[in-house]
Amino acid sequence: MTVQLFNINQPLQSHKVRRILLVEDHYLNRMLLSDYLSYCGYEVQSLSEGSAFFSTIEKFEPDLMLLDLKLPDIDGYSLLKQVQQKPDLSKIPIIVVSAFAFKADQELALSLGARSYFVKPLKLKDLILAIEEQFTCRHR
């Protein structure tokens, strides 16, 4: 009798479903990321702009945030600054996913509290590894 304990072709599921807040203004990028993250077992809440950012955090209580820097109504750097000024929110890891490819943009985002920085187009598997790394580091 053979028992298959682990199938590498299926998404990993942890005991607690992790919540990810995705802030991305580009519709196709938002749908792709949201669908992929859901497939990987995360609960995802998506925003297309920053105006509802803080109210959504309060209601959804994300474990991690993915943030685009170029939003139609607010600068993503401004959101990073505001999050760092709130002690209860500054503990939530933020990974930036942006089209801004200059090193100065990356350095600024990381100095404002982002844990990782990905330039679009990105490799989805690398993003998942970075997300899982944040969850592992956070719960040691």
mmCIF file of N, CA and C in Angstrom:
data_model
loop_
_atom_site.group_PDB
_atom_site.id
_atom_site.type_symbol
_atom_site.label_atom_id
_atom_site.label_comp_id
_atom_site.label_asym_id
_atom_site.label_seq_id
_atom_site.Cartn_x
_atom_site.Cartn_y
_atom_site.Cartn_z
ATOM 1 N N MET A 1 0.850 -1.181 0.000
ATOM 2 C CA MET A 1 0.000 0.000 0.000
ATOM 3 C C MET A 1 0.894 1.242 0.000
ATOM 4 N N THR A 2 0.576 2.189 -0.860
ATOM 5 C CA THR A 2 1.348 3.421 -0.979
ATOM 6 C C THR A 2 0.477 4.607 -0.606
ATOM 7 N N VAL A 3 1.050 5.500 0.168
ATOM 8 C CA VAL A 3 0.335 6.716 0.566
ATOM 9 C C VAL A 3 1.126 7.912 0.071
ATOM 10 N N GLN A 4 0.445 8.823 -0.598
ATOM 11 C CA GLN A 4 1.115 10.041 -1.053
ATOM 12 C C GLN A 4 0.882 11.117 0.004
ATOM 13 N N LEU A 5 1.964 11.535 0.659
ATOM 14 C CA LEU A 5 1.855 12.516 1.728
ATOM 15 C C LEU A 5 1.954 13.950 1.236
ATOM 16 N N PHE A 6 2.611 14.159 0.099
ATOM 17 C CA PHE A 6 2.862 15.519 -0.358
ATOM 18 C C PHE A 6 2.907 15.539 -1.874
ATOM 19 N N ASN A 7 2.165 16.410 -2.467
ATOM 20 C CA ASN A 7 2.172 16.568 -3.913
ATOM 21 C C ASN A 7 2.761 17.927 -4.239
ATOM 22 N N ILE A 8 3.914 17.952 -4.890
ATOM 23 C CA ILE A 8 4.587 19.224 -5.154
ATOM 24 C C ILE A 8 3.869 20.056 -6.209
ATOM 25 N N ASN A 9 2.897 19.497 -6.892
ATOM 26 C CA ASN A 9 2.165 20.247 -7.912
ATOM 27 C C ASN A 9 0.954 20.981 -7.350
ATOM 28 N N GLN A 10 0.683 20.814 -6.077
ATOM 29 C CA GLN A 10 -0.440 21.507 -5.457
ATOM 30 C C GLN A 10 0.098 22.607 -4.551
ATOM 31 N N PRO A 11 -0.696 23.684 -4.394
ATOM 32 C CA PRO A 11 -0.236 24.779 -3.538
ATOM 33 C C PRO A 11 -0.125 24.340 -2.086
ATOM 34 N N LEU A 12 0.825 24.941 -1.391
ATOM 35 C CA LEU A 12 0.999 24.646 0.020
ATOM 36 C C LEU A 12 -0.109 25.300 0.836
ATOM 37 N N GLN A 13 -0.595 24.617 1.824
ATOM 38 C CA GLN A 13 -1.626 25.162 2.703
ATOM 39 C C GLN A 13 -1.099 25.113 4.129
ATOM 40 N N SER A 14 -1.134 26.221 4.808
ATOM 41 C CA SER A 14 -0.757 26.220 6.208
ATOM 42 C C SER A 14 -2.035 26.131 7.037
ATOM 43 N N HIS A 15 -1.876 25.936 8.330
ATOM 44 C CA HIS A 15 -3.049 25.779 9.191
ATOM 45 C C HIS A 15 -3.860 27.063 9.260
ATOM 46 N N LYS A 16 -3.188 28.184 9.360
ATOM 47 C CA LYS A 16 -3.872 29.466 9.431
ATOM 48 C C LYS A 16 -3.784 30.129 8.065
ATOM 49 N N VAL A 17 -4.920 30.517 7.528
ATOM 50 C CA VAL A 17 -4.911 31.200 6.250
ATOM 51 C C VAL A 17 -4.373 32.609 6.458
ATOM 52 N N ARG A 18 -3.344 32.941 5.734
ATOM 53 C CA ARG A 18 -2.720 34.261 5.834
ATOM 54 C C ARG A 18 -3.464 35.247 4.951
ATOM 55 N N ARG A 19 -3.652 36.448 5.469
ATOM 56 C CA ARG A 19 -4.364 37.494 4.739
ATOM 57 C C ARG A 19 -3.362 38.477 4.137
ATOM 58 N N ILE A 20 -3.540 38.754 2.848
ATOM 59 C CA ILE A 20 -2.675 39.691 2.144
ATOM 60 C C ILE A 20 -3.514 40.807 1.547
ATOM 61 N N LEU A 21 -3.113 42.035 1.846
ATOM 62 C CA LEU A 21 -3.738 43.205 1.235
ATOM 63 C C LEU A 21 -2.891 43.592 0.026
ATOM 64 N N LEU A 22 -3.508 43.615 -1.136
ATOM 65 C CA LEU A 22 -2.844 43.940 -2.390
ATOM 66 C C LEU A 22 -3.323 45.312 -2.849
ATOM 67 N N VAL A 23 -2.388 46.253 -3.002
ATOM 68 C CA VAL A 23 -2.721 47.596 -3.478
ATOM 69 C C VAL A 23 -2.024 47.785 -4.818
ATOM 70 N N GLU A 24 -2.815 47.724 -5.890
ATOM 71 C CA GLU A 24 -2.295 47.768 -7.260
ATOM 72 C C GLU A 24 -3.347 48.422 -8.148
ATOM 73 N N ASP A 25 -2.979 49.503 -8.836
ATOM 74 C CA ASP A 25 -3.960 50.219 -9.644
ATOM 75 C C ASP A 25 -4.210 49.597 -11.018
ATOM 76 N N HIS A 26 -3.238 48.889 -11.561
ATOM 77 C CA HIS A 26 -3.389 48.300 -12.894
ATOM 78 C C HIS A 26 -4.265 47.045 -12.796
ATOM 79 N N TYR A 27 -5.391 47.064 -13.502
ATOM 80 C CA TYR A 27 -6.397 46.013 -13.385
ATOM 81 C C TYR A 27 -5.823 44.609 -13.639
ATOM 82 N N LEU A 28 -5.115 44.430 -14.761
ATOM 83 C CA LEU A 28 -4.606 43.092 -15.090
ATOM 84 C C LEU A 28 -3.573 42.608 -14.075
ATOM 85 N N ASN A 29 -2.692 43.494 -13.642
ATOM 86 C CA ASN A 29 -1.712 43.105 -12.620
ATOM 87 C C ASN A 29 -2.416 42.712 -11.324
ATOM 88 N N ARG A 30 -3.425 43.489 -10.950
ATOM 89 C CA ARG A 30 -4.168 43.212 -9.714
ATOM 90 C C ARG A 30 -4.870 41.857 -9.795
ATOM 91 N N MET A 31 -5.514 41.577 -10.923
ATOM 92 C CA MET A 31 -6.230 40.306 -11.077
ATOM 93 C C MET A 31 -5.257 39.127 -11.102
ATOM 94 N N LEU A 32 -4.158 39.271 -11.834
ATOM 95 C CA LEU A 32 -3.158 38.201 -11.904
ATOM 96 C C LEU A 32 -2.594 37.891 -10.524
ATOM 97 N N LEU A 33 -2.165 38.928 -9.823
ATOM 98 C CA LEU A 33 -1.588 38.713 -8.491
ATOM 99 C C LEU A 33 -2.622 38.154 -7.523
ATOM 100 N N SER A 34 -3.818 38.713 -7.542
ATOM 101 C CA SER A 34 -4.865 38.250 -6.636
ATOM 102 C C SER A 34 -5.205 36.776 -6.885
ATOM 103 N N ASP A 35 -5.380 36.413 -8.149
ATOM 104 C CA ASP A 35 -5.707 35.021 -8.483
ATOM 105 C C ASP A 35 -4.572 34.077 -8.090
ATOM 106 N N TYR A 36 -3.342 34.481 -8.367
ATOM 107 C CA TYR A 36 -2.205 33.627 -8.044
ATOM 108 C C TYR A 36 -2.051 33.456 -6.537
ATOM 109 N N LEU A 37 -2.193 34.539 -5.803
ATOM 110 C CA LEU A 37 -2.086 34.460 -4.339
ATOM 111 C C LEU A 37 -3.205 33.601 -3.754
ATOM 112 N N SER A 38 -4.406 33.740 -4.293
ATOM 113 C CA SER A 38 -5.519 32.901 -3.833
ATOM 114 C C SER A 38 -5.244 31.434 -4.122
ATOM 115 N N TYR A 39 -4.723 31.148 -5.321
ATOM 116 C CA TYR A 39 -4.364 29.784 -5.695
ATOM 117 C C TYR A 39 -3.327 29.207 -4.724
ATOM 118 N N CYS A 40 -2.426 30.068 -4.258
ATOM 119 C CA CYS A 40 -1.378 29.626 -3.333
ATOM 120 C C CYS A 40 -1.882 29.494 -1.896
ATOM 121 N N GLY A 41 -3.154 29.766 -1.669
ATOM 122 C CA GLY A 41 -3.747 29.525 -0.363
ATOM 123 C C GLY A 41 -3.895 30.739 0.529
ATOM 124 N N TYR A 42 -3.648 31.923 0.007
ATOM 125 C CA TYR A 42 -3.794 33.142 0.801
ATOM 126 C C TYR A 42 -5.188 33.732 0.615
ATOM 127 N N GLU A 43 -5.653 34.419 1.627
ATOM 128 C CA GLU A 43 -6.877 35.203 1.504
ATOM 129 C C GLU A 43 -6.453 36.605 1.074
ATOM 130 N N VAL A 44 -7.013 37.089 -0.022
ATOM 131 C CA VAL A 44 -6.552 38.340 -0.617
ATOM 132 C C VAL A 44 -7.667 39.367 -0.661
ATOM 133 N N GLN A 45 -7.332 40.573 -0.259
ATOM 134 C CA GLN A 45 -8.208 41.738 -0.426
ATOM 135 C C GLN A 45 -7.449 42.700 -1.332
ATOM 136 N N SER A 46 -8.094 43.184 -2.397
ATOM 137 C CA SER A 46 -7.421 44.048 -3.360
ATOM 138 C C SER A 46 -7.998 45.454 -3.360
ATOM 139 N N LEU A 47 -7.098 46.422 -3.547
ATOM 140 C CA LEU A 47 -7.487 47.819 -3.707
ATOM 141 C C LEU A 47 -6.846 48.357 -4.976
ATOM 142 N N SER A 48 -7.561 49.223 -5.685
ATOM 143 C CA SER A 48 -7.016 49.829 -6.899
ATOM 144 C C SER A 48 -6.459 51.224 -6.639
ATOM 145 N N GLU A 49 -6.683 51.736 -5.447
ATOM 146 C CA GLU A 49 -6.155 53.043 -5.067
ATOM 147 C C GLU A 49 -5.948 53.089 -3.557
ATOM 148 N N GLY A 50 -5.298 54.141 -3.098
ATOM 149 C CA GLY A 50 -4.933 54.212 -1.692
ATOM 150 C C GLY A 50 -5.946 54.850 -0.767
ATOM 151 N N SER A 51 -7.038 55.387 -1.310
ATOM 152 C CA SER A 51 -7.978 56.134 -0.466
ATOM 153 C C SER A 51 -8.607 55.290 0.642
ATOM 154 N N ALA A 52 -8.819 54.014 0.392
ATOM 155 C CA ALA A 52 -9.428 53.134 1.401
ATOM 156 C C ALA A 52 -8.384 52.279 2.121
ATOM 157 N N PHE A 53 -7.123 52.619 1.966
ATOM 158 C CA PHE A 53 -6.021 51.814 2.492
ATOM 159 C C PHE A 53 -6.157 51.554 3.997
ATOM 160 N N PHE A 54 -6.254 52.616 4.784
ATOM 161 C CA PHE A 54 -6.251 52.443 6.238
ATOM 162 C C PHE A 54 -7.553 51.846 6.759
ATOM 163 N N SER A 55 -8.681 52.188 6.161
ATOM 164 C CA SER A 55 -9.943 51.578 6.599
ATOM 165 C C SER A 55 -9.973 50.093 6.246
ATOM 166 N N THR A 56 -9.371 49.727 5.128
ATOM 167 C CA THR A 56 -9.309 48.316 4.737
ATOM 168 C C THR A 56 -8.389 47.537 5.673
ATOM 169 N N ILE A 57 -7.278 48.136 6.055
ATOM 170 C CA ILE A 57 -6.374 47.485 7.010
ATOM 171 C C ILE A 57 -7.115 47.213 8.313
ATOM 172 N N GLU A 58 -7.875 48.187 8.764
ATOM 173 C CA GLU A 58 -8.608 48.043 10.023
ATOM 174 C C GLU A 58 -9.634 46.912 9.951
ATOM 175 N N LYS A 59 -10.346 46.809 8.832
ATOM 176 C CA LYS A 59 -11.386 45.784 8.689
ATOM 177 C C LYS A 59 -10.812 44.412 8.346
ATOM 178 N N PHE A 60 -9.856 44.373 7.432
ATOM 179 C CA PHE A 60 -9.337 43.116 6.900
ATOM 180 C C PHE A 60 -8.237 42.509 7.771
ATOM 181 N N GLU A 61 -7.508 43.342 8.497
ATOM 182 C CA GLU A 61 -6.406 42.918 9.365
ATOM 183 C C GLU A 61 -5.417 42.007 8.632
ATOM 184 N N PRO A 62 -4.728 42.559 7.622
ATOM 185 C CA PRO A 62 -3.811 41.728 6.839
ATOM 186 C C PRO A 62 -2.577 41.296 7.626
ATOM 187 N N ASP A 63 -2.036 40.166 7.228
ATOM 188 C CA ASP A 63 -0.784 39.673 7.792
ATOM 189 C C ASP A 63 0.415 40.216 7.015
ATOM 190 N N LEU A 64 0.155 40.691 5.793
ATOM 191 C CA LEU A 64 1.203 41.220 4.931
ATOM 192 C C LEU A 64 0.531 42.097 3.881
ATOM 193 N N MET A 65 1.282 43.085 3.356
ATOM 194 C CA MET A 65 0.753 43.954 2.313
ATOM 195 C C MET A 65 1.692 43.975 1.116
ATOM 196 N N LEU A 66 1.103 43.964 -0.068
ATOM 197 C CA LEU A 66 1.824 44.167 -1.314
ATOM 198 C C LEU A 66 1.407 45.530 -1.832
ATOM 199 N N LEU A 67 2.381 46.391 -2.091
ATOM 200 C CA LEU A 67 2.083 47.783 -2.399
ATOM 201 C C LEU A 67 2.766 48.242 -3.684
ATOM 202 N N ASP A 68 1.966 48.764 -4.599
ATOM 203 C CA ASP A 68 2.492 49.445 -5.773
ATOM 204 C C ASP A 68 2.796 50.882 -5.348
ATOM 205 N N LEU A 69 3.826 51.468 -5.894
ATOM 206 C CA LEU A 69 4.199 52.831 -5.499
ATOM 207 C C LEU A 69 3.482 53.910 -6.303
ATOM 208 N N LYS A 70 3.069 53.579 -7.517
ATOM 209 C CA LYS A 70 2.414 54.571 -8.377
ATOM 210 C C LYS A 70 0.918 54.291 -8.389
ATOM 211 N N LEU A 71 0.200 55.030 -7.565
ATOM 212 C CA LEU A 71 -1.248 54.888 -7.467
ATOM 213 C C LEU A 71 -1.902 56.169 -7.974
ATOM 214 N N PRO A 72 -3.144 56.088 -8.435
ATOM 215 C CA PRO A 72 -3.768 57.272 -9.027
ATOM 216 C C PRO A 72 -4.055 58.407 -8.040
ATOM 217 N N ASP A 73 -4.271 58.066 -6.779
ATOM 218 C CA ASP A 73 -4.702 59.092 -5.836
ATOM 219 C C ASP A 73 -3.683 59.447 -4.754
ATOM 220 N N ILE A 74 -2.657 58.615 -4.588
ATOM 221 C CA ILE A 74 -1.662 58.876 -3.543
ATOM 222 C C ILE A 74 -0.344 58.201 -3.914
ATOM 223 N N ASP A 75 0.710 58.786 -3.460
ATOM 224 C CA ASP A 75 2.055 58.247 -3.669
ATOM 225 C C ASP A 75 2.266 57.073 -2.708
ATOM 226 N N GLY A 76 2.735 55.938 -3.233
ATOM 227 C CA GLY A 76 2.992 54.774 -2.386
ATOM 228 C C GLY A 76 4.025 55.048 -1.306
ATOM 229 N N TYR A 77 4.979 55.925 -1.585
ATOM 230 C CA TYR A 77 5.963 56.303 -0.562
ATOM 231 C C TYR A 77 5.271 56.967 0.622
ATOM 232 N N SER A 78 4.268 57.765 0.334
ATOM 233 C CA SER A 78 3.507 58.436 1.395
ATOM 234 C C SER A 78 2.795 57.411 2.278
ATOM 235 N N LEU A 79 2.243 56.379 1.654
ATOM 236 C CA LEU A 79 1.588 55.321 2.438
ATOM 237 C C LEU A 79 2.598 54.590 3.313
ATOM 238 N N LEU A 80 3.786 54.322 2.762
ATOM 239 C CA LEU A 80 4.839 53.681 3.558
ATOM 240 C C LEU A 80 5.178 54.525 4.783
ATOM 241 N N LYS A 81 5.337 55.827 4.585
ATOM 242 C CA LYS A 81 5.649 56.733 5.700
ATOM 243 C C LYS A 81 4.556 56.704 6.755
ATOM 244 N N GLN A 82 3.310 56.779 6.305
ATOM 245 C CA GLN A 82 2.183 56.799 7.242
ATOM 246 C C GLN A 82 2.086 55.499 8.042
ATOM 247 N N VAL A 83 2.337 54.374 7.383
ATOM 248 C CA VAL A 83 2.294 53.079 8.072
ATOM 249 C C VAL A 83 3.360 53.041 9.165
ATOM 250 N N GLN A 84 4.556 53.527 8.865
ATOM 251 C CA GLN A 84 5.650 53.485 9.844
ATOM 252 C C GLN A 84 5.389 54.382 11.048
ATOM 253 N N GLN A 85 4.526 55.367 10.898
ATOM 254 C CA GLN A 85 4.201 56.267 12.003
ATOM 255 C C GLN A 85 3.138 55.693 12.932
ATOM 256 N N LYS A 86 2.569 54.556 12.560
ATOM 257 C CA LYS A 86 1.537 53.910 13.378
ATOM 258 C C LYS A 86 2.109 52.612 13.940
ATOM 259 N N PRO A 87 2.443 52.586 15.230
ATOM 260 C CA PRO A 87 3.113 51.412 15.814
ATOM 261 C C PRO A 87 2.387 50.086 15.577
ATOM 262 N N ASP A 88 1.063 50.096 15.611
ATOM 263 C CA ASP A 88 0.329 48.845 15.412
ATOM 264 C C ASP A 88 0.410 48.366 13.961
ATOM 265 N N LEU A 89 0.568 49.282 13.016
ATOM 266 C CA LEU A 89 0.649 48.904 11.607
ATOM 267 C C LEU A 89 2.075 48.650 11.138
ATOM 268 N N SER A 90 3.030 49.281 11.777
ATOM 269 C CA SER A 90 4.419 49.168 11.320
ATOM 270 C C SER A 90 4.965 47.743 11.466
ATOM 271 N N LYS A 91 4.277 46.903 12.216
ATOM 272 C CA LYS A 91 4.695 45.508 12.374
ATOM 273 C C LYS A 91 4.269 44.638 11.196
ATOM 274 N N ILE A 92 3.337 45.129 10.380
ATOM 275 C CA ILE A 92 2.851 44.362 9.233
ATOM 276 C C ILE A 92 3.866 44.488 8.095
ATOM 277 N N PRO A 93 4.422 43.382 7.618
ATOM 278 C CA PRO A 93 5.405 43.462 6.540
ATOM 279 C C PRO A 93 4.783 44.015 5.255
ATOM 280 N N ILE A 94 5.533 44.879 4.580
ATOM 281 C CA ILE A 94 5.111 45.426 3.292
ATOM 282 C C ILE A 94 6.165 45.054 2.250
ATOM 283 N N ILE A 95 5.686 44.468 1.177
ATOM 284 C CA ILE A 95 6.539 44.165 0.032
ATOM 285 C C ILE A 95 6.086 45.075 -1.103
ATOM 286 N N VAL A 96 7.025 45.830 -1.644
ATOM 287 C CA VAL A 96 6.718 46.727 -2.751
ATOM 288 C C VAL A 96 6.847 45.963 -4.069
ATOM 289 N N VAL A 97 5.847 46.153 -4.929
ATOM 290 C CA VAL A 97 5.854 45.600 -6.277
ATOM 291 C C VAL A 97 5.615 46.790 -7.201
ATOM 292 N N SER A 98 6.665 47.217 -7.910
ATOM 293 C CA SER A 98 6.585 48.477 -8.642
ATOM 294 C C SER A 98 7.281 48.403 -9.995
ATOM 295 N N ALA A 99 6.873 49.291 -10.879
ATOM 296 C CA ALA A 99 7.547 49.430 -12.164
ATOM 297 C C ALA A 99 8.771 50.344 -12.044
ATOM 298 N N PHE A 100 8.916 51.018 -10.904
ATOM 299 C CA PHE A 100 10.068 51.891 -10.680
ATOM 300 C C PHE A 100 11.310 51.016 -10.507
ATOM 301 N N ALA A 101 12.188 51.054 -11.507
ATOM 302 C CA ALA A 101 13.323 50.138 -11.524
ATOM 303 C C ALA A 101 14.633 50.755 -11.043
ATOM 304 N N PHE A 102 14.631 52.051 -10.760
ATOM 305 C CA PHE A 102 15.879 52.685 -10.340
ATOM 306 C C PHE A 102 16.260 52.282 -8.927
ATOM 307 N N LYS A 103 17.552 52.144 -8.713
ATOM 308 C CA LYS A 103 18.074 51.767 -7.395
ATOM 309 C C LYS A 103 17.646 52.765 -6.326
ATOM 310 N N ALA A 104 17.584 54.036 -6.669
ATOM 311 C CA ALA A 104 17.171 55.063 -5.705
ATOM 312 C C ALA A 104 15.732 54.836 -5.230
ATOM 313 N N ASP A 105 14.857 54.390 -6.123
ATOM 314 C CA ASP A 105 13.472 54.093 -5.728
ATOM 315 C C ASP A 105 13.434 52.933 -4.739
ATOM 316 N N GLN A 106 14.219 51.909 -5.032
ATOM 317 C CA GLN A 106 14.281 50.749 -4.143
ATOM 318 C C GLN A 106 14.832 51.148 -2.778
ATOM 319 N N GLU A 107 15.916 51.898 -2.772
ATOM 320 C CA GLU A 107 16.525 52.318 -1.507
ATOM 321 C C GLU A 107 15.573 53.169 -0.681
ATOM 322 N N LEU A 108 14.842 54.071 -1.342
ATOM 323 C CA LEU A 108 13.883 54.915 -0.620
ATOM 324 C C LEU A 108 12.775 54.069 -0.001
ATOM 325 N N ALA A 109 12.219 53.154 -0.778
ATOM 326 C CA ALA A 109 11.133 52.303 -0.260
ATOM 327 C C ALA A 109 11.612 51.467 0.921
ATOM 328 N N LEU A 110 12.809 50.893 0.812
ATOM 329 C CA LEU A 110 13.339 50.079 1.909
ATOM 330 C C LEU A 110 13.636 50.939 3.136
ATOM 331 N N SER A 111 14.093 52.170 2.922
ATOM 332 C CA SER A 111 14.367 53.061 4.061
ATOM 333 C C SER A 111 13.078 53.501 4.751
ATOM 334 N N LEU A 112 11.965 53.448 4.021
ATOM 335 C CA LEU A 112 10.667 53.826 4.591
ATOM 336 C C LEU A 112 9.927 52.635 5.199
ATOM 337 N N GLY A 113 10.582 51.479 5.254
ATOM 338 C CA GLY A 113 9.990 50.348 5.960
ATOM 339 C C GLY A 113 9.586 49.156 5.123
ATOM 340 N N ALA A 114 9.694 49.242 3.803
ATOM 341 C CA ALA A 114 9.383 48.068 2.987
ATOM 342 C C ALA A 114 10.381 46.961 3.305
ATOM 343 N N ARG A 115 9.902 45.730 3.362
ATOM 344 C CA ARG A 115 10.782 44.592 3.677
ATOM 345 C C ARG A 115 11.472 44.034 2.454
ATOM 346 N N SER A 116 10.801 44.125 1.300
ATOM 347 C CA SER A 116 11.355 43.643 0.034
ATOM 348 C C SER A 116 10.852 44.547 -1.083
ATOM 349 N N TYR A 117 11.528 44.457 -2.220
ATOM 350 C CA TYR A 117 11.178 45.307 -3.357
ATOM 351 C C TYR A 117 11.305 44.482 -4.630
ATOM 352 N N PHE A 118 10.224 44.401 -5.393
ATOM 353 C CA PHE A 118 10.213 43.687 -6.661
ATOM 354 C C PHE A 118 9.884 44.647 -7.783
ATOM 355 N N VAL A 119 10.630 44.526 -8.871
ATOM 356 C CA VAL A 119 10.378 45.342 -10.059
ATOM 357 C C VAL A 119 9.532 44.525 -11.035
ATOM 358 N N LYS A 120 8.463 45.150 -11.543
ATOM 359 C CA LYS A 120 7.620 44.506 -12.552
ATOM 360 C C LYS A 120 8.357 44.520 -13.891
ATOM 361 N N PRO A 121 8.193 43.483 -14.686
ATOM 362 C CA PRO A 121 7.458 42.254 -14.387
ATOM 363 C C PRO A 121 8.257 41.390 -13.419
ATOM 364 N N LEU A 122 7.556 40.687 -12.576
ATOM 365 C CA LEU A 122 8.236 39.898 -11.559
ATOM 366 C C LEU A 122 7.967 38.417 -11.750
ATOM 367 N N LYS A 123 8.806 37.619 -11.136
ATOM 368 C CA LYS A 123 8.614 36.170 -11.133
ATOM 369 C C LYS A 123 7.744 35.841 -9.928
ATOM 370 N N LEU A 124 6.587 35.262 -10.203
ATOM 371 C CA LEU A 124 5.616 35.002 -9.136
ATOM 372 C C LEU A 124 6.166 34.053 -8.075
ATOM 373 N N LYS A 125 6.958 33.080 -8.481
ATOM 374 C CA LYS A 125 7.525 32.147 -7.495
ATOM 375 C C LYS A 125 8.464 32.871 -6.537
ATOM 376 N N ASP A 126 9.226 33.850 -7.052
ATOM 377 C CA ASP A 126 10.110 34.629 -6.186
ATOM 378 C C ASP A 126 9.301 35.458 -5.194
ATOM 379 N N LEU A 127 8.181 35.985 -5.646
ATOM 380 C CA LEU A 127 7.315 36.756 -4.754
ATOM 381 C C LEU A 127 6.771 35.867 -3.636
ATOM 382 N N ILE A 128 6.332 34.676 -3.971
ATOM 383 C CA ILE A 128 5.804 33.753 -2.956
ATOM 384 C C ILE A 128 6.892 33.395 -1.950
ATOM 385 N N LEU A 129 8.106 33.175 -2.428
ATOM 386 C CA LEU A 129 9.214 32.888 -1.511
ATOM 387 C C LEU A 129 9.450 34.056 -0.550
ATOM 388 N N ALA A 130 9.393 35.275 -1.059
ATOM 389 C CA ALA A 130 9.582 36.454 -0.208
ATOM 390 C C ALA A 130 8.443 36.594 0.800
ATOM 391 N N ILE A 131 7.233 36.297 0.376
ATOM 392 C CA ILE A 131 6.081 36.349 1.286
ATOM 393 C C ILE A 131 6.254 35.324 2.400
ATOM 394 N N GLU A 132 6.576 34.096 2.025
ATOM 395 C CA GLU A 132 6.752 33.041 3.027
ATOM 396 C C GLU A 132 7.918 33.346 3.962
ATOM 397 N N GLU A 133 8.962 33.959 3.433
ATOM 398 C CA GLU A 133 10.093 34.357 4.275
ATOM 399 C C GLU A 133 9.642 35.360 5.339
ATOM 400 N N GLN A 134 8.789 36.294 4.964
ATOM 401 C CA GLN A 134 8.277 37.272 5.932
ATOM 402 C C GLN A 134 7.438 36.583 7.009
ATOM 403 N N PHE A 135 6.621 35.630 6.608
ATOM 404 C CA PHE A 135 5.798 34.920 7.589
ATOM 405 C C PHE A 135 6.655 34.071 8.513
ATOM 406 N N THR A 136 7.696 33.460 7.976
ATOM 407 C CA THR A 136 8.605 32.651 8.788
ATOM 408 C C THR A 136 9.370 33.504 9.773
ATOM 409 N N CYS A 137 9.907 34.635 9.308
ATOM 410 C CA CYS A 137 10.677 35.541 10.179
ATOM 411 C C CYS A 137 9.806 36.137 11.269
ATOM 412 N N ARG A 138 8.571 36.414 10.931
ATOM 413 C CA ARG A 138 7.660 37.093 11.851
ATOM 414 C C ARG A 138 7.205 36.185 12.995
ATOM 415 N N HIS A 139 7.190 34.890 12.746
ATOM 416 C CA HIS A 139 6.618 33.971 13.745
ATOM 417 C C HIS A 139 7.648 33.023 14.316
ATOM 418 N N ARG A 140 8.866 33.467 14.427
ATOM 419 C CA ARG A 140 9.907 32.623 15.045
ATOM 420 C C ARG A 140 9.860 32.729 16.535
#
